[in-house]
Tab-separated table of C-alpha atoms and ligand atoms in Angstrom:
chain	number	residue	atom	x	y	z
A	1	MET	CA	-1.241	-14.166	2.918
A	2	SER	CA	1.396	-13.365	5.454
A	3	VAL	CA	0.078	-11.539	8.440
A	4	LEU	CA	2.053	-9.098	10.539
A	5	SER	CA	1.768	-10.016	14.196
A	6	ALA	CA	3.751	-7.169	15.764
A	7	LEU	CA	4.860	-3.637	15.017
A	8	ALA	CA	7.804	-2.233	16.965
A	9	ILE	CA	8.871	1.408	17.148
A	10	ALA	CA	11.599	2.997	19.277
A	11	ASN	CA	12.665	6.604	19.719
A	12	TYR	CA	10.266	7.963	17.139
A	13	ARG	CA	8.554	11.084	18.491
A	14	SER	CA	6.582	10.106	21.600
A	15	LEU	CA	7.017	6.395	20.857
A	16	ARG	CA	10.051	5.720	23.021
A	17	ARG	CA	9.672	1.966	23.004
A	18	LEU	CA	6.413	0.520	21.804
A	19	VAL	CA	5.497	-2.960	20.605
A	20	LEU	CA	1.969	-3.285	19.260
A	21	PRO	CA	0.200	-6.600	18.748
A	22	LEU	CA	-1.522	-6.632	15.339
A	23	GLY	CA	-4.574	-8.610	14.335
A	24	GLN	CA	-6.276	-9.112	10.991
A	25	LEU	CA	-7.993	-5.859	11.967
A	26	THR	CA	-6.227	-3.483	14.357
A	27	LEU	CA	-7.910	-0.387	15.766
A	28	VAL	CA	-5.585	2.225	17.205
A	29	THR	CA	-7.265	4.839	19.330
A	30	GLY	CA	-6.461	7.264	22.150
A	31	ALA	CA	-6.755	10.862	23.323
A	32	ASN	CA	-5.443	13.842	21.340
A	33	GLY	CA	-1.667	13.838	21.381
A	34	SER	CA	-1.393	10.236	22.568
A	35	GLY	CA	0.645	9.181	19.529
A	36	LYS	CA	-1.866	7.750	17.037
A	37	SER	CA	-0.636	9.723	14.052
A	38	SER	CA	2.923	8.882	15.001
A	39	VAL	CA	2.090	5.174	14.708
A	40	TYR	CA	0.668	5.851	11.256
A	41	ARG	CA	3.722	7.851	10.224
A	42	ALA	CA	6.093	5.206	11.560
A	43	LEU	CA	4.367	2.660	9.317
A	44	ARG	CA	4.765	4.991	6.356
A	45	LEU	CA	8.469	5.311	7.142
A	46	LEU	CA	8.773	1.531	7.164
A	47	ALA	CA	7.094	1.411	3.773
A	48	ALA	CA	9.513	4.084	2.519
A	49	VAL	CA	12.410	1.739	3.323
A	50	ALA	CA	11.254	-0.671	0.628
A	51	GLN	CA	10.922	2.193	-1.873
A	52	GLY	CA	14.493	3.298	-1.166
A	53	GLY	CA	13.449	6.591	0.392
A	54	VAL	CA	13.586	6.309	4.161
A	55	VAL	CA	16.378	8.837	4.687
A	56	ARG	CA	14.619	11.317	2.398
A	57	ALA	CA	11.278	10.669	4.123
A	58	LEU	CA	12.895	11.420	7.481
A	59	ALA	CA	14.336	14.639	6.096
A	60	ARG	CA	10.855	15.689	4.951
A	61	GLU	CA	9.637	15.263	8.523
A	62	GLY	CA	12.258	17.728	9.711
A	63	GLY	CA	15.253	15.433	10.034
A	64	LEU	CA	16.245	12.732	12.461
A	65	ALA	CA	16.919	15.175	15.294
A	66	SER	CA	13.336	16.437	15.285
A	67	THR	CA	11.697	13.029	14.977
A	68	LEU	CA	13.741	11.434	17.734
A	69	TRP	CA	12.177	10.913	21.159
A	70	ALA	CA	12.784	14.191	22.971
A	71	GLY	CA	12.574	12.828	26.529
A	72	PRO	CA	15.254	11.301	28.719
A	73	GLU	CA	16.839	7.957	27.816
A	74	GLN	CA	15.436	6.450	31.008
A	75	PHE	CA	12.871	7.566	33.549
A	76	SER	CA	13.945	7.149	37.165
A	77	ALA	CA	11.427	5.702	39.628
A	78	ALA	CA	11.233	9.110	41.306
A	79	MET	CA	10.415	10.773	37.961
A	80	ARG	CA	7.641	8.241	37.413
A	81	ARG	CA	6.210	8.955	40.867
A	82	GLY	CA	6.361	12.673	40.118
A	83	GLU	CA	8.798	13.340	42.984
A	84	GLN	CA	11.566	14.444	40.686
A	85	PRO	CA	11.195	16.627	37.572
A	86	VAL	CA	11.750	14.897	34.253
A	87	GLN	CA	15.282	15.782	33.276
A	88	GLY	CA	17.574	14.833	30.502
A	89	THR	CA	20.626	12.999	31.675
A	90	GLN	CA	23.915	12.372	29.934
A	91	ARG	CA	23.159	10.228	26.886
A	92	ASN	CA	24.892	6.878	27.303
A	93	GLY	CA	23.577	4.868	24.372
A	94	PRO	CA	23.809	5.818	20.704
A	95	VAL	CA	20.955	7.623	18.952
A	96	SER	CA	18.806	4.842	17.580
A	97	LEU	CA	15.474	5.130	15.822
A	98	GLN	CA	14.136	1.635	15.271
A	99	LEU	CA	11.248	0.332	13.230
A	100	GLY	CA	10.278	-3.249	12.652
A	101	PHE	CA	7.621	-5.866	12.316
A	102	GLY	CA	7.288	-9.588	12.852
A	103	SER	CA	5.008	-12.200	11.385
A	104	ASP	CA	3.583	-15.392	12.792
A	105	ALA	CA	2.408	-16.758	9.446
A	106	ALA	CA	4.097	-20.006	8.410
A	107	ASP	CA	6.060	-18.303	5.623
A	108	GLY	CA	6.101	-14.886	7.262
A	109	TYR	CA	9.198	-12.727	7.536
A	110	GLY	CA	10.159	-10.095	10.031
A	111	TYR	CA	12.274	-7.027	9.416
A	112	ALA	CA	13.888	-4.360	11.543
A	113	ILE	CA	15.935	-1.253	10.831
A	114	ASP	CA	18.058	0.913	13.124
A	115	ILE	CA	18.736	4.478	12.002
A	116	GLY	CA	21.273	6.695	13.739
A	117	LEU	CA	23.639	9.585	13.351
A	118	PRO	CA	26.935	9.362	11.503
A	119	ILE	CA	30.325	9.476	13.115
A	120	PRO	CA	31.316	13.008	12.051
A	121	ARG	CA	33.692	13.179	9.114
A	122	SER	CA	34.977	16.483	7.863
A	123	THR	CA	35.035	15.551	4.183
A	124	SER	CA	31.332	15.721	3.375
A	125	VAL	CA	28.679	18.388	3.658
A	126	PHE	CA	26.154	15.582	4.230
A	127	ASN	CA	27.643	15.050	7.675
A	128	HIS	CA	24.280	15.293	9.373
A	129	ASP	CA	22.432	12.827	7.159
A	130	PRO	CA	21.020	9.969	9.172
A	131	GLU	CA	22.632	6.610	8.555
A	132	ILE	CA	21.238	3.118	8.454
A	133	LYS	CA	23.234	1.287	11.088
A	134	ARG	CA	21.624	-2.124	11.149
A	135	GLU	CA	18.974	-4.122	9.344
A	136	ALA	CA	17.796	-7.674	9.692
A	137	VAL	CA	15.388	-10.056	7.976
A	138	TRP	CA	14.258	-13.165	9.790
A	139	ASN	CA	11.605	-15.790	9.812
A	140	GLY	CA	8.957	-15.505	12.531
A	141	PRO	CA	7.402	-13.092	15.017
A	142	PHE	CA	10.661	-11.758	16.525
A	143	MET	CA	14.355	-11.889	15.764
A	144	ARG	CA	16.290	-14.926	16.972
A	145	PRO	CA	19.852	-15.842	15.979
A	146	ALA	CA	18.645	-19.157	14.548
A	147	SER	CA	15.953	-17.567	12.380
A	148	LEU	CA	18.060	-14.728	10.924
A	149	LEU	CA	18.228	-14.811	7.135
A	150	VAL	CA	19.916	-11.537	6.165
A	151	GLU	CA	21.858	-9.198	8.389
A	152	ARG	CA	23.449	-5.830	7.863
A	153	ARG	CA	25.897	-4.138	10.233
A	154	GLY	CA	27.062	-0.772	8.939
A	155	ALA	CA	28.223	-1.326	5.364
A	156	ALA	CA	28.627	-5.089	5.772
A	157	LEU	CA	25.921	-7.426	4.575
A	158	ARG	CA	25.763	-11.151	5.135
A	159	ILE	CA	23.263	-13.664	3.913
A	160	ARG	CA	22.449	-17.121	5.151
A	161	ARG	CA	23.191	-19.703	2.480
A	162	ASP	CA	20.201	-21.936	1.658
A	163	GLY	CA	17.905	-19.997	3.957
A	164	GLN	CA	17.572	-20.898	7.605
A	165	GLY	CA	20.208	-23.130	9.096
A	166	GLY	CA	22.834	-22.656	6.369
A	167	GLY	CA	26.215	-20.969	6.831
A	168	TRP	CA	26.741	-17.221	6.421
A	169	GLU	CA	28.084	-15.650	3.278
A	170	GLY	CA	29.422	-12.095	3.253
A	171	VAL	CA	28.602	-9.741	0.382
A	172	ALA	CA	31.777	-8.090	-0.902
A	173	ARG	CA	30.238	-4.820	-2.058
A	174	PRO	CA	29.630	-2.382	0.834
A	175	ILE	CA	26.125	-1.002	1.344
A	176	PRO	CA	26.085	2.817	1.453
A	177	ALA	CA	24.990	4.309	4.774
A	178	PHE	CA	21.979	6.125	3.248
A	179	ALA	CA	20.585	3.049	1.460
A	180	SER	CA	18.596	0.106	2.700
A	181	MET	CA	19.915	-3.357	1.917
A	182	MET	CA	16.461	-4.093	0.535
A	183	THR	CA	16.874	-1.710	-2.380
A	184	GLU	CA	20.663	-1.765	-2.639
A	185	TYR	CA	21.141	-5.500	-2.855
A	186	ALA	CA	18.868	-7.150	-5.371
A	187	GLU	CA	20.283	-10.587	-6.058
A	188	PRO	CA	17.237	-12.819	-6.308
A	189	ARG	CA	19.186	-16.086	-6.108
A	190	ALA	CA	21.197	-15.157	-3.029
A	191	ALA	CA	18.457	-13.482	-1.014
A	192	PRO	CA	15.009	-14.449	-2.321
A	193	GLU	CA	13.368	-13.860	1.076
A	194	MET	CA	14.534	-10.259	1.202
A	195	LEU	CA	13.219	-9.511	-2.279
A	196	SER	CA	9.887	-11.125	-1.601
A	197	LEU	CA	9.639	-9.099	1.604
A	198	ARG	CA	10.466	-5.933	-0.301
A	199	GLU	CA	7.735	-6.612	-2.833
A	200	GLN	CA	5.300	-7.353	-0.022
A	201	ILE	CA	6.041	-4.013	1.652
A	202	ARG	CA	5.786	-2.164	-1.666
A	203	GLY	CA	2.227	-3.452	-1.895
A	204	TRP	CA	1.167	-1.922	1.423
A	205	ARG	CA	-1.495	0.719	0.869
A	206	PHE	CA	-2.030	3.898	2.878
A	207	TYR	CA	-5.004	6.245	2.854
A	208	ASP	CA	-4.911	9.476	4.727
A	209	HIS	CA	-7.327	12.404	4.446
A	210	PHE	CA	-8.773	12.452	0.951
A	211	ARG	CA	-9.197	15.960	-0.371
A	212	SER	CA	-12.773	17.111	-0.809
A	213	ASP	CA	-12.371	20.889	-1.211
A	214	ALA	CA	-13.801	22.666	-4.261
A	215	ASP	CA	-10.643	22.013	-6.308
A	216	ALA	CA	-10.181	18.421	-5.152
A	217	PRO	CA	-9.020	16.178	-8.026
A	218	ALA	CA	-11.885	13.742	-7.318
A	219	ARG	CA	-14.373	16.466	-8.307
A	220	VAL	CA	-12.979	16.887	-11.829
A	221	PRO	CA	-13.601	14.499	-14.754
A	222	GLN	CA	-10.323	12.704	-15.455
A	223	LEU	CA	-8.848	10.628	-18.244
A	224	GLY	CA	-9.439	7.076	-17.180
A	225	THR	CA	-7.778	3.704	-17.566
A	226	THR	CA	-8.443	0.451	-15.747
A	227	THR	CA	-7.765	1.383	-12.145
A	228	THR	CA	-7.616	-1.474	-9.657
A	229	VAL	CA	-6.101	0.679	-6.924
A	230	LEU	CA	-7.544	4.074	-6.059
A	231	GLY	CA	-4.743	6.658	-5.950
A	232	ASP	CA	-4.154	8.226	-2.563
A	233	ASP	CA	-5.279	11.641	-3.821
A	234	GLY	CA	-8.557	10.158	-5.105
A	235	SER	CA	-8.150	11.733	-8.558
A	236	ASP	CA	-9.036	8.463	-10.306
A	237	LEU	CA	-12.276	7.901	-8.394
A	238	ALA	CA	-14.512	7.533	-11.467
A	239	ALA	CA	-12.131	5.117	-13.216
A	240	ALA	CA	-11.669	3.089	-10.021
A	241	TRP	CA	-15.445	2.938	-9.572
A	242	GLN	CA	-15.972	1.719	-13.116
A	243	THR	CA	-13.203	-0.855	-12.670
A	244	ILE	CA	-14.898	-2.321	-9.580
A	245	ARG	CA	-18.105	-2.525	-11.604
A	246	GLU	CA	-16.451	-4.399	-14.428
A	247	ILE	CA	-13.977	-6.706	-12.717
A	248	GLY	CA	-14.739	-6.358	-9.014
A	249	ASP	CA	-17.627	-7.054	-6.686
A	250	ARG	CA	-20.393	-5.032	-8.315
A	251	ALA	CA	-23.055	-6.236	-5.896
A	252	ALA	CA	-20.954	-5.141	-2.908
A	253	LEU	CA	-20.417	-1.764	-4.572
A	254	ASP	CA	-24.142	-1.171	-5.014
A	255	ALA	CA	-24.865	-2.468	-1.518
A	256	ALA	CA	-22.281	-0.089	-0.027
A	257	VAL	CA	-24.004	2.887	-1.693
A	258	GLN	CA	-27.418	1.734	-0.439
A	259	ASP	CA	-26.078	1.163	3.044
A	260	ALA	CA	-24.865	4.775	3.320
A	261	PHE	CA	-27.269	6.656	1.009
A	262	PRO	CA	-30.548	4.721	0.728
A	263	GLY	CA	-32.196	5.239	-2.662
A	264	ALA	CA	-29.126	6.798	-4.272
A	265	GLN	CA	-27.362	5.551	-7.397
A	266	VAL	CA	-23.849	6.259	-8.626
A	267	GLU	CA	-23.290	6.488	-12.381
A	268	ILE	CA	-20.118	6.809	-14.379
A	269	ASP	CA	-20.430	8.879	-17.552
A	270	LEU	CA	-17.935	9.094	-20.321
A	271	GLN	CA	-17.418	12.698	-21.442
A	272	GLY	CA	-15.232	12.301	-24.503
A	273	GLU	CA	-12.279	10.422	-23.023
A	274	ARG	CA	-12.895	11.648	-19.505
A	275	PHE	CA	-14.661	9.728	-16.775
A	276	ALA	CA	-17.173	11.634	-14.673
A	277	LEU	CA	-18.911	10.371	-11.556
A	278	ARG	CA	-22.534	11.353	-10.925
A	279	MET	CA	-24.916	10.535	-8.154
A	280	ARG	CA	-28.692	10.253	-8.383
A	281	GLN	CA	-30.290	11.017	-5.070
A	282	HIS	CA	-33.769	10.554	-3.806
A	283	GLY	CA	-35.891	13.661	-4.444
A	284	LEU	CA	-33.636	15.266	-7.052
A	285	LEU	CA	-34.657	15.606	-10.693
A	286	ARG	CA	-31.166	15.330	-12.161
A	287	PRO	CA	-28.021	13.549	-10.991
A	288	LEU	CA	-25.384	15.645	-9.234
A	289	ASP	CA	-21.852	15.910	-10.598
A	290	ALA	CA	-18.907	15.044	-8.389
A	291	ALA	CA	-18.285	18.804	-8.266
A	292	GLU	CA	-21.688	19.304	-6.606
A	293	LEU	CA	-21.492	16.575	-3.937
A	294	SER	CA	-21.023	17.506	-0.304
A	295	ASP	CA	-17.595	16.962	1.263
A	296	GLY	CA	-18.849	14.076	3.333
A	297	THR	CA	-20.624	12.357	0.431
A	298	LEU	CA	-17.580	12.645	-1.817
A	299	ARG	CA	-15.273	11.346	0.927
A	300	TYR	CA	-17.556	8.436	1.570
A	301	LEU	CA	-17.580	7.472	-2.121
A	302	LEU	CA	-13.782	7.644	-2.061
A	303	TRP	CA	-13.719	5.240	0.883
A	304	ILE	CA	-16.036	2.851	-0.927
A	305	ALA	CA	-13.735	2.837	-3.978
A	306	ALA	CA	-10.628	2.421	-1.819
A	307	LEU	CA	-12.009	-0.382	0.337
A	308	LEU	CA	-13.724	-2.426	-2.374
A	309	THR	CA	-10.604	-2.564	-4.541
A	310	PRO	CA	-10.556	-5.622	-6.811
A	311	ARG	CA	-6.866	-6.088	-5.879
A	312	PRO	CA	-6.756	-6.129	-2.076
A	313	PRO	CA	-3.297	-5.395	-0.668
A	314	ALA	CA	-1.588	-7.495	2.009
A	315	LEU	CA	-1.784	-4.523	4.372
A	316	LEU	CA	-4.135	-1.563	4.284
A	317	VAL	CA	-3.556	1.358	6.662
A	318	LEU	CA	-6.236	4.015	7.181
A	319	ASN	CA	-5.590	7.236	9.039
A	320	GLU	CA	-8.648	8.838	10.641
A	321	PRO	CA	-11.138	7.699	7.974
A	322	GLU	CA	-13.931	9.422	9.917
A	323	THR	CA	-12.643	12.883	8.945
A	324	SER	CA	-15.517	15.111	7.761
A	325	LEU	CA	-18.063	12.284	7.746
A	326	HIS	CA	-21.359	12.716	9.538
A	327	PRO	CA	-21.514	10.418	12.591
A	328	ASP	CA	-24.539	8.685	11.048
A	329	LEU	CA	-22.291	7.383	8.264
A	330	LEU	CA	-19.803	5.779	10.639
A	331	PRO	CA	-21.636	2.482	11.205
A	332	ALA	CA	-21.746	1.969	7.413
A	333	LEU	CA	-18.054	2.860	7.159
A	334	GLY	CA	-17.379	0.329	9.899
A	335	ARG	CA	-19.130	-2.389	7.896
A	336	LEU	CA	-17.104	-1.448	4.834
A	337	ILE	CA	-13.846	-1.658	6.789
A	338	ALA	CA	-14.843	-5.000	8.337
A	339	GLN	CA	-15.494	-6.294	4.828
A	340	ALA	CA	-12.075	-5.079	3.617
A	341	ALA	CA	-10.494	-6.862	6.590
A	342	ARG	CA	-11.650	-10.175	5.175
A	343	ALA	CA	-9.272	-9.763	2.228
A	344	SER	CA	-6.481	-7.596	3.689
A	345	GLN	CA	-4.873	-7.065	7.031
A	346	VAL	CA	-6.195	-3.648	8.068
A	347	ILE	CA	-4.888	-1.091	10.562
A	348	VAL	CA	-7.199	1.830	11.373
A	349	VAL	CA	-6.118	4.882	13.336
A	350	THR	CA	-9.214	6.644	14.616
A	351	HIS	CA	-10.738	8.707	17.369
A	352	ALA	CA	-14.365	8.218	16.401
A	353	PRO	CA	-16.206	6.230	19.079
A	354	ARG	CA	-19.049	5.355	16.703
A	355	LEU	CA	-16.642	3.888	14.194
A	356	LEU	CA	-14.995	1.852	16.940
A	357	ALA	CA	-18.371	0.680	18.179
A	358	ALA	CA	-19.302	-0.462	14.671
A	359	LEU	CA	-16.031	-2.360	14.343
A	360	ASP	CA	-16.111	-3.965	17.735
A	361	GLY	CA	-17.350	-7.470	17.716
A	362	PRO	CA	-18.166	-8.865	14.280
A	363	ALA	CA	-14.694	-9.503	12.862
A	364	PRO	CA	-12.602	-12.225	14.476
A	365	ASP	CA	-8.971	-11.464	15.311
A	366	THR	CA	-9.541	-7.790	16.059
A	367	GLN	CA	-6.952	-5.967	18.179
A	368	ARG	CA	-8.244	-2.896	19.878
A	369	LEU	CA	-5.343	-0.775	21.095
A	370	GLU	CA	-5.695	2.310	23.206
A	371	LEU	CA	-2.735	4.646	23.445
A	372	HIS	CA	-2.061	6.978	26.320
A	373	LYS	CA	0.904	9.171	27.127
A	374	PRO	CA	2.030	9.378	30.735
A	375	LEU	CA	5.225	11.471	31.138
A	376	GLY	CA	5.284	12.250	27.443
A	377	GLU	CA	5.818	8.629	26.460
A	378	THR	CA	3.215	6.737	24.429
A	379	GLN	CA	2.150	3.467	26.017
A	380	LEU	CA	-0.571	0.902	25.533
A	381	ALA	CA	-3.364	1.361	28.036
A	382	GLY	CA	-4.957	-1.561	29.813
A	383	LEU	CA	-3.149	-4.298	27.940
A	384	GLU	CA	-2.025	-7.299	29.951
A	385	MET	CA	1.693	-7.993	29.700
A	386	ASP	CA	1.095	-11.356	28.046
A	387	ARG	CA	-0.667	-9.697	25.116
A	388	ILE	CA	2.364	-7.573	24.293
A	389	PRO	CA	4.354	-9.462	21.675
A	390	ARG	CA	7.914	-10.441	22.403
A	391	TRP	CA	10.431	-8.281	20.566
A	392	GLU	CA	14.226	-8.236	20.255
A	393	TRP	CA	15.587	-4.756	19.546
A	394	LEU	CA	18.632	-4.429	17.333
A	395	ALA	CA	21.825	-3.824	19.299
A	396	ARG	CA	24.787	-1.964	17.877
B	401	ATP	N1	10.438	14.284	19.151
B	401	ATP	C1	9.442	14.096	20.014
B	401	ATP	N2	9.680	13.534	21.229
B	401	ATP	C2	8.680	13.321	22.111
B	401	ATP	N3	7.398	13.623	21.874
B	401	ATP	C3	7.105	14.175	20.674
B	401	ATP	C4	8.100	14.437	19.685
B	401	ATP	N4	7.507	14.983	18.608
B	401	ATP	C5	6.182	15.058	18.890
B	401	ATP	N5	5.938	14.584	20.128
B	401	ATP	C6	4.648	14.463	20.813
B	401	ATP	O1	4.024	13.316	20.335
B	401	ATP	C7	2.641	13.420	20.614
B	401	ATP	C8	1.881	12.520	19.679
B	401	ATP	O2	1.473	13.177	18.532
B	401	ATP	P1	0.450	12.534	17.485
B	401	ATP	O3	0.292	13.529	16.417
B	401	ATP	O4	0.888	11.167	17.112
B	401	ATP	O5	-0.882	12.427	18.382
B	401	ATP	P2	-2.318	11.915	17.972
B	401	ATP	O6	-2.638	10.792	18.917
B	401	ATP	O7	-2.372	11.628	16.525
B	401	ATP	O8	-3.201	13.158	18.347
B	401	ATP	P3	-4.503	13.793	17.618
B	401	ATP	O9	-5.651	12.986	18.125
B	401	ATP	O10	-4.525	15.169	18.178
B	401	ATP	O11	-4.313	13.727	16.153
B	401	ATP	C9	2.333	14.899	20.598
B	401	ATP	O12	1.722	15.244	21.814
B	401	ATP	C10	3.703	15.587	20.508
B	401	ATP	O13	3.832	16.586	21.476
B	402	MG	MG1	-3.393	12.586	14.895
């Protein structure tokens, strides 16, 4: 398993320049507006690169101009002391949104991307589309010239022959400005590291606010097939549950239900070809259908199915899993997350103190990161300099 050791983000919303150390389990917390969701969204953008959709994903967020850091390029010392108002100055450097990660696993790769604005041409109506300016794949926790494996500058791509240490070979075909080299260049013999990295990123899994309203897909019986990965809308909950029973850790599944709802039992019924989830609860004469469960109960069952997946991903990212759960359920959720962190690297964005308390301590290699936002810029609070990973930003 290759573990990400650092996540780097520049000029994305309030994240002007941020390098986060990552552990096997990373807890990201902070006050409202400190930048937690932006960290989550930056990770999703990175994942979109490997799917070939980063430019489109940026457009969905309102375009590069709106996602870019809206503060000044630099803060003067007087601005930081509050003696001078924060003012924009003449922009000197190019617009550059950067995302990247490094790995300190023996066979771990790092990747970084630099997205900017095009040099205006009059021939195309897509003049304002963001462009991928640079990309790099390397071996190790941060980029070094000696560990570079694949490098893109504008449309030009070059690949190190025979991996690290070999000479460079240019790729004749130009890479279009809107496409990542990871999806555009798929020559397994020439760049096996890049393809394996792409597949690794495609396996990253994100869960963000399961629906639990009256029309939520998880409340309706659904056609089911073997489902090793719960969909992010939760529609395949019953099939995923049954799959864990048959090929996953059935004992852990039952224990997770007991931990949160003592005395309750979850059953999967087949209605024709449709799978329906029911829950027997203490004191009730008949089981309740998924349609009758409370929001919090349904959400919790969704988390159980997501976290006890029989096919754990390399990286699992959870955004505010505490949403609409009763605080009494948070210690059990914490235990479930700690268990998932034994099989996957897990990043949790949360502002629930009880969840944090439950996750503090038991798991080794836990990074607890607190964000704060002085002068509109997200920073890590109370972290000693030597815990901030080294990072080399891409230069144009
Ligand atoms: N382009 C931008 N430049 C600078 N700051 C921005 C930009 N876009 C948004 N912000 C600020 O970034 C901050 C971080 O927002 P984010 O949603 O990540 O916070 P959060 O920690 O998730 O908060 P909450 O706990 O309320 O969900 C917001 O206060 C917002 O004002
Ligand atoms: Mg948020």
